[in-house]
CSV table of C-alpha atoms and ligand atoms in Angstrom, one decimal:
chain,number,residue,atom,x,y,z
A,1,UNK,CA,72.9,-31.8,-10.1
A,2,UNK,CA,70.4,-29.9,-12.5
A,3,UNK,CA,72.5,-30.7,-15.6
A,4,UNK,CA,74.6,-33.2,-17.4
A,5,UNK,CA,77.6,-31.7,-17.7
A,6,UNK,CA,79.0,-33.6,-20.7
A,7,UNK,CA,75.9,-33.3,-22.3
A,8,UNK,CA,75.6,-29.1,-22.4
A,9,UNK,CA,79.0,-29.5,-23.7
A,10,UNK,CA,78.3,-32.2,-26.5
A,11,UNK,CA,80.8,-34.4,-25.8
A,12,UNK,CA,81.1,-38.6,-24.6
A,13,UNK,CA,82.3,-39.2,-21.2
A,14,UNK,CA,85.2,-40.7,-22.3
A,15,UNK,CA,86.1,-37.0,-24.3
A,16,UNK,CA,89.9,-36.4,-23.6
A,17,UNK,CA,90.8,-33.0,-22.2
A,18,UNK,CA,91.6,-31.7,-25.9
A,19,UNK,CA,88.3,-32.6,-27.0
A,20,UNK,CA,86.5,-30.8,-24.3
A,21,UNK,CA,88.2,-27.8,-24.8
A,22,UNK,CA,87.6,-27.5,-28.5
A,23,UNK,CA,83.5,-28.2,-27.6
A,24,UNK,CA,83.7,-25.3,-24.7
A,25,UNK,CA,85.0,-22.8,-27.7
A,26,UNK,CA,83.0,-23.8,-30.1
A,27,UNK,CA,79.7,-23.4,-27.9
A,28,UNK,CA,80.7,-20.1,-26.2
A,29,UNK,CA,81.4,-18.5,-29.2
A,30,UNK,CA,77.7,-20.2,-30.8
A,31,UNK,CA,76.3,-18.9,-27.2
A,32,UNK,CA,78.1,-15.6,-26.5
A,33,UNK,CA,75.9,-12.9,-24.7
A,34,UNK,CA,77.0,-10.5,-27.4
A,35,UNK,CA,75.4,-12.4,-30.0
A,36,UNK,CA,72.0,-12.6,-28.2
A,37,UNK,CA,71.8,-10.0,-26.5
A,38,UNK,CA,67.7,-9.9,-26.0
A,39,UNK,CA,67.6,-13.9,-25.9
A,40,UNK,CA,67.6,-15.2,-21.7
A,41,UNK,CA,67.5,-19.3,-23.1
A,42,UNK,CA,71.1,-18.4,-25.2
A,43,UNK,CA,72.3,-16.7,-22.1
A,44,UNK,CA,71.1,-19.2,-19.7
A,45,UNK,CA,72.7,-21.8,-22.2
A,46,UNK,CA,76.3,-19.7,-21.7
A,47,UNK,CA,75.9,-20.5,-17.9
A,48,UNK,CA,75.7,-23.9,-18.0
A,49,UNK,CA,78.6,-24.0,-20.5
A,50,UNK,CA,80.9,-21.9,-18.7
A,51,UNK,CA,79.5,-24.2,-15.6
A,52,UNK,CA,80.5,-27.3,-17.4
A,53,UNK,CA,84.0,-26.5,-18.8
A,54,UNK,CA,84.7,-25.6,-15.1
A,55,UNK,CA,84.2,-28.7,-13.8
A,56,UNK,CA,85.0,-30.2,-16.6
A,57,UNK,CA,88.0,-29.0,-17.6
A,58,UNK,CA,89.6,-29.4,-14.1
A,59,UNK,CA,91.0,-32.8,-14.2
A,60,UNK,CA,90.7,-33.1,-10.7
A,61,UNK,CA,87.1,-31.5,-10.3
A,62,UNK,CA,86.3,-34.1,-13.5
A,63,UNK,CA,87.0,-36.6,-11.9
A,64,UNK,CA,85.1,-35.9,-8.3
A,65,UNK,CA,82.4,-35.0,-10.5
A,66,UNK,CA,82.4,-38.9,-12.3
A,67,UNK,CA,82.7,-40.2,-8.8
A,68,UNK,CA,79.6,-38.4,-7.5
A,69,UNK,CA,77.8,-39.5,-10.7
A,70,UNK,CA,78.7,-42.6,-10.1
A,71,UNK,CA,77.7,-43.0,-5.9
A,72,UNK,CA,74.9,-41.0,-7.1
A,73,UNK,CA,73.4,-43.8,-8.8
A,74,UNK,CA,73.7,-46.2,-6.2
A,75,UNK,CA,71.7,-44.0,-3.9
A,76,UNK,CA,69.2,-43.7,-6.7
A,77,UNK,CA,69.0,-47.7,-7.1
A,78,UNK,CA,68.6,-47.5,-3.1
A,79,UNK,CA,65.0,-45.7,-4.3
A,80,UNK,CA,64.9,-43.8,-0.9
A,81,UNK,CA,64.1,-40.5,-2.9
A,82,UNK,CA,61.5,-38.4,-0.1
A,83,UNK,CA,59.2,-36.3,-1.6
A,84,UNK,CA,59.4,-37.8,-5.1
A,85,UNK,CA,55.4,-39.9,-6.1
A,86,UNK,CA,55.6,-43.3,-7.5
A,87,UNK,CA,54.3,-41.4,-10.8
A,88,UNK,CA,58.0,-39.5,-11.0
A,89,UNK,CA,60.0,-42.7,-10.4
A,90,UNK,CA,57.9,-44.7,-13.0
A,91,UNK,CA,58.9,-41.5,-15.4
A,92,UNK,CA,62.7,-41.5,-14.2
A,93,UNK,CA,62.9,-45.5,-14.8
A,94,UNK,CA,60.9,-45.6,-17.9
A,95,UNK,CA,61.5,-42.0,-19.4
A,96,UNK,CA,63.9,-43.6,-21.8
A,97,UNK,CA,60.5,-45.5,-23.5
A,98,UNK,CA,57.7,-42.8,-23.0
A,99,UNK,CA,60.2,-39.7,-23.7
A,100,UNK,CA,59.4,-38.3,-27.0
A,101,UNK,CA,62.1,-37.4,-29.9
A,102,UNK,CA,62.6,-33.8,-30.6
A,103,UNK,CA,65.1,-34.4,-33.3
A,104,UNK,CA,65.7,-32.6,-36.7
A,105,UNK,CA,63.4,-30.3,-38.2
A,106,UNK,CA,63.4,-27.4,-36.1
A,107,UNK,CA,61.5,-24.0,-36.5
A,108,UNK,CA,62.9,-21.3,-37.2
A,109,UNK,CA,62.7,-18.2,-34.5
A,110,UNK,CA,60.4,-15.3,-35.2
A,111,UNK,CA,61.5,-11.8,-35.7
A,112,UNK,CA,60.0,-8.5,-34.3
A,113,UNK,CA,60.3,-5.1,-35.3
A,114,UNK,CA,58.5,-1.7,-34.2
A,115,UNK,CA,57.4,0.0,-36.9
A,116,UNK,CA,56.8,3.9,-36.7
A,117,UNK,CA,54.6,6.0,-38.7
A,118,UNK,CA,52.8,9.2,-38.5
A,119,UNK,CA,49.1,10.0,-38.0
A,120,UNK,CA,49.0,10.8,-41.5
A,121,UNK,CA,50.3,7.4,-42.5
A,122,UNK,CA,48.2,5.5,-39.8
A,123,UNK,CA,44.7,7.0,-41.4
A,124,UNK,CA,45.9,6.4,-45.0
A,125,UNK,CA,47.1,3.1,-44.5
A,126,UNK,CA,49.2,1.5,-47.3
A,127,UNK,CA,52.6,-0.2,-48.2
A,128,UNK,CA,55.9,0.8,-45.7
A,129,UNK,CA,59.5,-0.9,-46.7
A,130,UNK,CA,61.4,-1.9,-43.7
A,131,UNK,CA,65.0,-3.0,-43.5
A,132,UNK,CA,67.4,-4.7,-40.7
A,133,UNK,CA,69.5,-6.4,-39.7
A,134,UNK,CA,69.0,-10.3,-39.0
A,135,UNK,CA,69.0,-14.0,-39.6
A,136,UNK,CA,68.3,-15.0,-43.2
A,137,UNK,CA,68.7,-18.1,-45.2
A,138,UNK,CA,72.3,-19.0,-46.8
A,139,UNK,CA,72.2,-18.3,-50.1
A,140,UNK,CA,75.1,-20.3,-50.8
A,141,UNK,CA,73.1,-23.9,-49.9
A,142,UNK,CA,69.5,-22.0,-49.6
A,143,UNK,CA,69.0,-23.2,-45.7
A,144,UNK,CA,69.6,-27.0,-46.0
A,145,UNK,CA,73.7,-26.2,-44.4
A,146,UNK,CA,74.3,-28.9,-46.6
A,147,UNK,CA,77.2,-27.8,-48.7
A,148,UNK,CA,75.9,-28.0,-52.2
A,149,UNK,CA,76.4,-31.6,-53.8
A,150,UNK,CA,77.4,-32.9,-50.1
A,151,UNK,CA,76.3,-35.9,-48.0
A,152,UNK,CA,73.2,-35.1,-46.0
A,153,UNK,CA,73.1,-34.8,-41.8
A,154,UNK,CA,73.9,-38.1,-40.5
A,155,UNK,CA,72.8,-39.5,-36.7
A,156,UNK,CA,74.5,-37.0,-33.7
A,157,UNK,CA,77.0,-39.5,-31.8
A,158,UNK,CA,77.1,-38.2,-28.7
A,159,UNK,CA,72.9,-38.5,-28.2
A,160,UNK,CA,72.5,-41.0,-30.6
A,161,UNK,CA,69.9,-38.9,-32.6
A,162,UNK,CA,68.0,-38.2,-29.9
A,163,UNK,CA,68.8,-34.7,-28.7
A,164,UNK,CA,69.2,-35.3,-25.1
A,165,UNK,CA,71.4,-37.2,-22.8
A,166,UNK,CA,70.5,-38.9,-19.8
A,167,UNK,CA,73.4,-38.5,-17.3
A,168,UNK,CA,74.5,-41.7,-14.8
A,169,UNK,CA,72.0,-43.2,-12.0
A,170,UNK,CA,68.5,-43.7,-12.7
A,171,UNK,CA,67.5,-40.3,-11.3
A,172,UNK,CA,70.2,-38.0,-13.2
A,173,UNK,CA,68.1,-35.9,-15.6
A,174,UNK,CA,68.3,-35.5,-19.4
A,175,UNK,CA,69.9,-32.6,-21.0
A,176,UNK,CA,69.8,-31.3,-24.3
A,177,UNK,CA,73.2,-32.3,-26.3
A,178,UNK,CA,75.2,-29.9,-27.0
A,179,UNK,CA,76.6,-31.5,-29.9
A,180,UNK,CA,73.8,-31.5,-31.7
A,181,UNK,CA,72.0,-28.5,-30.1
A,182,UNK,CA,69.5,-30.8,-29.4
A,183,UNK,CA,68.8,-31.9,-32.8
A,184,UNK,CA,69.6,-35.2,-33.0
A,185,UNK,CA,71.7,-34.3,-36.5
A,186,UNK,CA,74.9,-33.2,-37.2
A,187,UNK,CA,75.9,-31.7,-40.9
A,188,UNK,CA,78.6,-34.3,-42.6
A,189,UNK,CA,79.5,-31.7,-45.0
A,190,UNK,CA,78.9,-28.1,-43.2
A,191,UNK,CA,78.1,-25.2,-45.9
A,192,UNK,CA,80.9,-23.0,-45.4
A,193,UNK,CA,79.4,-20.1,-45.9
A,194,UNK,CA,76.9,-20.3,-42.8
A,195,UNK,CA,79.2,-23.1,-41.1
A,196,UNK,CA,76.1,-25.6,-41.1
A,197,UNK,CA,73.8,-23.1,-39.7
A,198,UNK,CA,71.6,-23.0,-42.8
A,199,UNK,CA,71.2,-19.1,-42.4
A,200,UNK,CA,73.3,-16.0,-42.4
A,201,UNK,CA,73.2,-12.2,-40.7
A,202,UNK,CA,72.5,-9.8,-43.3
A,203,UNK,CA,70.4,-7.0,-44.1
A,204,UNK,CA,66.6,-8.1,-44.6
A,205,UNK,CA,64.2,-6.2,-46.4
A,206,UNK,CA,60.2,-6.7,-46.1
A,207,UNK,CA,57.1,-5.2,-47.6
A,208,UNK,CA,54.5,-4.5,-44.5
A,209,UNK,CA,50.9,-3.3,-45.8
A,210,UNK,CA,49.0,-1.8,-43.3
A,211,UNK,CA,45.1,-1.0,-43.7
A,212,UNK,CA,43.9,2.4,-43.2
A,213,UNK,CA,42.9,3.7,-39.7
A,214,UNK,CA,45.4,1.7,-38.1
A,215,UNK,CA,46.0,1.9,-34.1
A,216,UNK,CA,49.1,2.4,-32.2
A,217,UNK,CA,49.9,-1.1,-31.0
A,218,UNK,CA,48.8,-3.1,-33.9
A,219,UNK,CA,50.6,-5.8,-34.6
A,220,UNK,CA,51.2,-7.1,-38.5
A,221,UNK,CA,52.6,-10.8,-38.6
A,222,UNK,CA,54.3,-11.7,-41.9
A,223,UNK,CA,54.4,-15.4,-41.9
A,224,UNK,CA,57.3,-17.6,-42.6
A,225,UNK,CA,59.4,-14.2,-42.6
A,226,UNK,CA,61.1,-15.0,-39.5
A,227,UNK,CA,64.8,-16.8,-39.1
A,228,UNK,CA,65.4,-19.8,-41.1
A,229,UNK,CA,64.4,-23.0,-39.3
A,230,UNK,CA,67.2,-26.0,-38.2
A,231,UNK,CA,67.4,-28.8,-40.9
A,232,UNK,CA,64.4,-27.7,-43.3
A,233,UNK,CA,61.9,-27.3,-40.2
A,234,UNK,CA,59.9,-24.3,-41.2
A,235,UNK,CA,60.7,-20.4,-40.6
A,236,UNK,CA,59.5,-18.4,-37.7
A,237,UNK,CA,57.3,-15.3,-38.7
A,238,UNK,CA,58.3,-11.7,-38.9
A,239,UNK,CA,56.3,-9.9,-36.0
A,240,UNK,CA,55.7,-6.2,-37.1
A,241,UNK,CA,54.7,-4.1,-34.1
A,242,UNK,CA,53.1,-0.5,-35.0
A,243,UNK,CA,53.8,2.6,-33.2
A,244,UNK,CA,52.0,5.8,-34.4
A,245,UNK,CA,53.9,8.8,-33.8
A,246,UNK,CA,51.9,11.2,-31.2
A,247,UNK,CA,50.7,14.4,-33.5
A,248,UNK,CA,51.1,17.8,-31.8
A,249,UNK,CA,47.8,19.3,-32.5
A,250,UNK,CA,45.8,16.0,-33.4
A,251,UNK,CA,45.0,13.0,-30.5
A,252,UNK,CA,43.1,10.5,-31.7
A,253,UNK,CA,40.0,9.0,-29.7
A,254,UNK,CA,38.5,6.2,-31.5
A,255,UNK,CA,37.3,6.8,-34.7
A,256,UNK,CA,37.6,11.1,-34.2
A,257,UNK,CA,40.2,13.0,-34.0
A,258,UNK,CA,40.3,15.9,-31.5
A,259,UNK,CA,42.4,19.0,-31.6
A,260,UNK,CA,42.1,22.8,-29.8
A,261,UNK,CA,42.3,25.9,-31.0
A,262,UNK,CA,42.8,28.9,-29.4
A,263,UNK,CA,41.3,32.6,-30.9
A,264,UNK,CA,41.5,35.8,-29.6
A,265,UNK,CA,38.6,37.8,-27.9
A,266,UNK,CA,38.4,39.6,-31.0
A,267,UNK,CA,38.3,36.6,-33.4
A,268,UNK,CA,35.2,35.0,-30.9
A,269,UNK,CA,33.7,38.4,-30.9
A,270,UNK,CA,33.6,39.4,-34.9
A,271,UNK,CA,34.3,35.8,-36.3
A,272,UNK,CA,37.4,34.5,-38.3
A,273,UNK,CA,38.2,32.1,-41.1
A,274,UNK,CA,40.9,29.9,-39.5
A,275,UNK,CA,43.1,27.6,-41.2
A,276,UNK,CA,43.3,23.9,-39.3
A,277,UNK,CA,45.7,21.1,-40.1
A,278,UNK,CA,43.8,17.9,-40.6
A,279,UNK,CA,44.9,14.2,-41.6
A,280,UNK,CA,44.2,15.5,-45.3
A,281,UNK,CA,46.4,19.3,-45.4
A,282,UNK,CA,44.9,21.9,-44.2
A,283,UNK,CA,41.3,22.6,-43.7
A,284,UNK,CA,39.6,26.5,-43.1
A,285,UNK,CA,37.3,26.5,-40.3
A,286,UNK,CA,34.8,29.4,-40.5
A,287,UNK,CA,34.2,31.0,-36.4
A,288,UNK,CA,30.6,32.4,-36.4
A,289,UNK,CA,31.0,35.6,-34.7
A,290,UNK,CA,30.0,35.6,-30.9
A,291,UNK,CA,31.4,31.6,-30.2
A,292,UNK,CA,31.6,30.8,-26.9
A,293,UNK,CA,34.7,29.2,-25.6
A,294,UNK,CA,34.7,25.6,-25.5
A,295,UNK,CA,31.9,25.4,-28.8
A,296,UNK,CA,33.1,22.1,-30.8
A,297,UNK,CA,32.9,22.2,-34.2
A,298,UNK,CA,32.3,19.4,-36.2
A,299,UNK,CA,34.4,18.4,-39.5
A,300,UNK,CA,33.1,15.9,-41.4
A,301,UNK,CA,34.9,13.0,-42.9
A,302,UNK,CA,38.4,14.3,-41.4
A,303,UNK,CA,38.8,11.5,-38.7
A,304,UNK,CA,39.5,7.7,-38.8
A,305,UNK,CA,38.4,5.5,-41.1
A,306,UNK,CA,35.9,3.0,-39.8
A,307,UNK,CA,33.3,0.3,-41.3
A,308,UNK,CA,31.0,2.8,-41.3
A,309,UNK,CA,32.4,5.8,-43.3
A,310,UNK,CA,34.9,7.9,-42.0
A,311,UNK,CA,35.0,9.6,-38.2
A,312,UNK,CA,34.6,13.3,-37.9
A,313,UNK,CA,37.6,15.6,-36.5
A,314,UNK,CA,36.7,17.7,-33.7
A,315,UNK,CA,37.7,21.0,-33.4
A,316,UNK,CA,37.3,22.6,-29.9
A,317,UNK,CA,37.3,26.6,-29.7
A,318,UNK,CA,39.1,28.2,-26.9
A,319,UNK,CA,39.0,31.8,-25.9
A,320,UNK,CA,42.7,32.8,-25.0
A,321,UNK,CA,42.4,35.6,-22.9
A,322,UNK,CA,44.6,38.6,-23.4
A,323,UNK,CA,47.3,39.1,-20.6
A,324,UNK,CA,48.1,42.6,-20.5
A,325,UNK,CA,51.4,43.6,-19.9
A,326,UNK,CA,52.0,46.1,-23.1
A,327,UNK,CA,50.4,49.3,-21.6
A,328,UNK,CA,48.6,50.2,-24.8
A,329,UNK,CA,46.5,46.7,-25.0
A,330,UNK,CA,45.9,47.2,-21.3
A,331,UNK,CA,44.6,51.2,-22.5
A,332,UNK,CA,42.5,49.3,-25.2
A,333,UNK,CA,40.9,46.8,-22.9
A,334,UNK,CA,40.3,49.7,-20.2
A,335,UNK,CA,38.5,52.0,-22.9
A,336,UNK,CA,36.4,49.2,-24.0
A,337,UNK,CA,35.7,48.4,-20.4
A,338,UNK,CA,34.8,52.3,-19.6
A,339,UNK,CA,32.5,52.4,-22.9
A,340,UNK,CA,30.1,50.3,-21.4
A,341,UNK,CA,30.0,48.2,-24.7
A,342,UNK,CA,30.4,45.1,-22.5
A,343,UNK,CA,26.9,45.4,-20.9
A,344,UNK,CA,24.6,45.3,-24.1
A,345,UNK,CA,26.9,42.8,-25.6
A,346,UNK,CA,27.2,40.5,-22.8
A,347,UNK,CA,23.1,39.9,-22.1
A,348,UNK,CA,24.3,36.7,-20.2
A,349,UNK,CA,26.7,38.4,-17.9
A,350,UNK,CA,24.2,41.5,-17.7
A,351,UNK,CA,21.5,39.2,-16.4
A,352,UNK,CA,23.7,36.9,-14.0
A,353,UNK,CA,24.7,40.5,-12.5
A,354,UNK,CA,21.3,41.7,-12.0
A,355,UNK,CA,20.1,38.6,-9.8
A,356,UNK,CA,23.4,38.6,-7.7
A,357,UNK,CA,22.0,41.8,-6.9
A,358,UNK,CA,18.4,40.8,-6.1
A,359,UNK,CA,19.9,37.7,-4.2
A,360,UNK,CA,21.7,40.4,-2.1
A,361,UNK,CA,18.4,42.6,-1.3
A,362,UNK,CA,16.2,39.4,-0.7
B,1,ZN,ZN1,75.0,-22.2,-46.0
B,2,ZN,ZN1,73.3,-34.9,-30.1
């Protein structure tokens, strides 16, 4: 037996069948997978409830159930319990005096959100409005889920303020009431608006600053932004999760920026003026004639900012070389070829020719 059963459902063991059934709606609608559906502990909570009301609501399972609680109690006082130390008995007989009260005030949960900007946005940094759906506080009674001008929360019957019930026998365990949800209050005079709740599904609106040169995976937590908390307890936070949108041409590696570009034989040969997107527009990047595939040029103050000024953005030439399949560039390349230009204006590849050669002889 892992749970009290009349406890998950909130009600005294002397609840009459009607009364039962009116706590199983109540809590399966509170508890319904479709209205968490990214929260285990509420869905977890629907088992046992569903778990309950089938015993529960069963007159004849009921009443097995209240005989085993009851035999199960004898065999408890019996204290033949193998495997259990003396310190777990002394907790199960005395757990009623050292077991603390979780009662009332109750934070609120925190929310999370994935933000996404661009490149762009990550290296400025700066002020992004955000908006969702969620849990907010009642406007009508501002949180409390005290009906404005009603009588505050009085004591929860059913768990006599303390949030959990210990079920028959000295060894049952305690379960949180579900009466109370654990609180140890109940509203006297509910808000109607938010049913007692104290908050309210709406659309939520937030102001996230970011600093410049964020990373991808940041996280930004907006305190006290989360969902109301239970009975005045405090609200959880608003957890803001960045996510910088991959760049096509820019990749980011630390505080520089990287990117490739590709020019033509031609372009490496004669030099060009080539225009480059950076972080800032874009940027023309002057090719000294004769570059050799894979030079990196360097441009200043275009990368990340960092403590120490801003990172550089790399740009890394790359020679694309021509595939010929249009017979006049192939006619082009062939003459160029046959004109012997190449030798005296590759020395490099001249000279790495020459000593194959020797290599050959020696
Ligand atoms: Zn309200
Ligand atoms: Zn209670």
């Amino acid at each position: 037996m892992a749970t009290d059963h009349y406890a998950v459902l909130g009600v005294e063991r002397k609840a009459d069948a009607d009364e039962i059934k009116r706590a199983y709606r109540r809590l399966t609608l509170q508890f319904h997978p479709d209205r968490h559906p990214d929260d285990p502990a509420a869905q977890e909570r629907f088992r046992q409830i569903n778990q309950a009301y089938d015993v529960l609501g069963d007159p004849r399972k009921r009443a097995r159930y209240d005989t085993q609680s009851r035999l199960g109690s004898g065999l408890d006082l019996a204290g033949v319990q193998p495997g259990q130390s003396p310190r777990d008995l002394l907790q199960n007989v005395f757990g009623d005096v050292f077991r603390s009260r979780r009662r009332g005030r109750r934070r609120g949960r925190d929310l999370r959100y994935t933000l996404t900007i661009s490149l762009e946005d990550a290296v400025r940094g700066g002020t992004h409005d955000i908006a969702f759906e969620a849990l907010g506080p009642c406007e009508t009674c501002e949180g409390s889920g005290t009906k404005p001008g009603g009588k505050p929360p009085t004591t929860c019957g059913v768990c006599g303020g303390r949030g959990e019930v210990k079920g028959d026998g000295l060894f049952a365990p305690w379960t949180r009431c579900g009466r109370c949800d654990g609180t140890g209050l109940l509203q006297a005079d509910a808000c109607k608006t938010c049913r007692g709740s104290g908050k309210h599904r709406r659309t939520r609106s937030f102001t996230v600053s970011l600093p410049p040169g964020v990373e991808s995976g940041a996280q930004k937590v907006l305190e006290g932004q989360g969902e109301p908390g239970r009975f005045q307890g405090e609200a959880g936070d608003l957890k803001v999760t960045v996510r910088v949108r991959p760049d096509p041409f820019l990749e980011r590696r630390g505080t520089e920026l990287r990117c490739e570009l590709f020019v033509s034989l031609t372009e490496a040969a004669l030099g060009a003026r080539v225009e480059v997107p950076t972080v800032d527009g874009p940027v023309e990047v002057e090719i000294p004639a004769g570059i050799r595939s894979g030079t990196k040029l360097r441009l200043r103050g275009k990368g990340i900012p960092a403590k120490q000024g801003r990172g550089d953005q790399i740009v890394q030439v790359s020679v694309e070389t021509p595939r010929t399949g249009d017979p006049n560039l192939t006619a082009t390349l062939r003459e160029l070829e046959e004109r012997g230009a190449l030798a005296s204006a590759l020395p490099q590849r001249a000279a790495q020719r020459a000593a194959f050669a020797d290599r050959k002889k020696a």
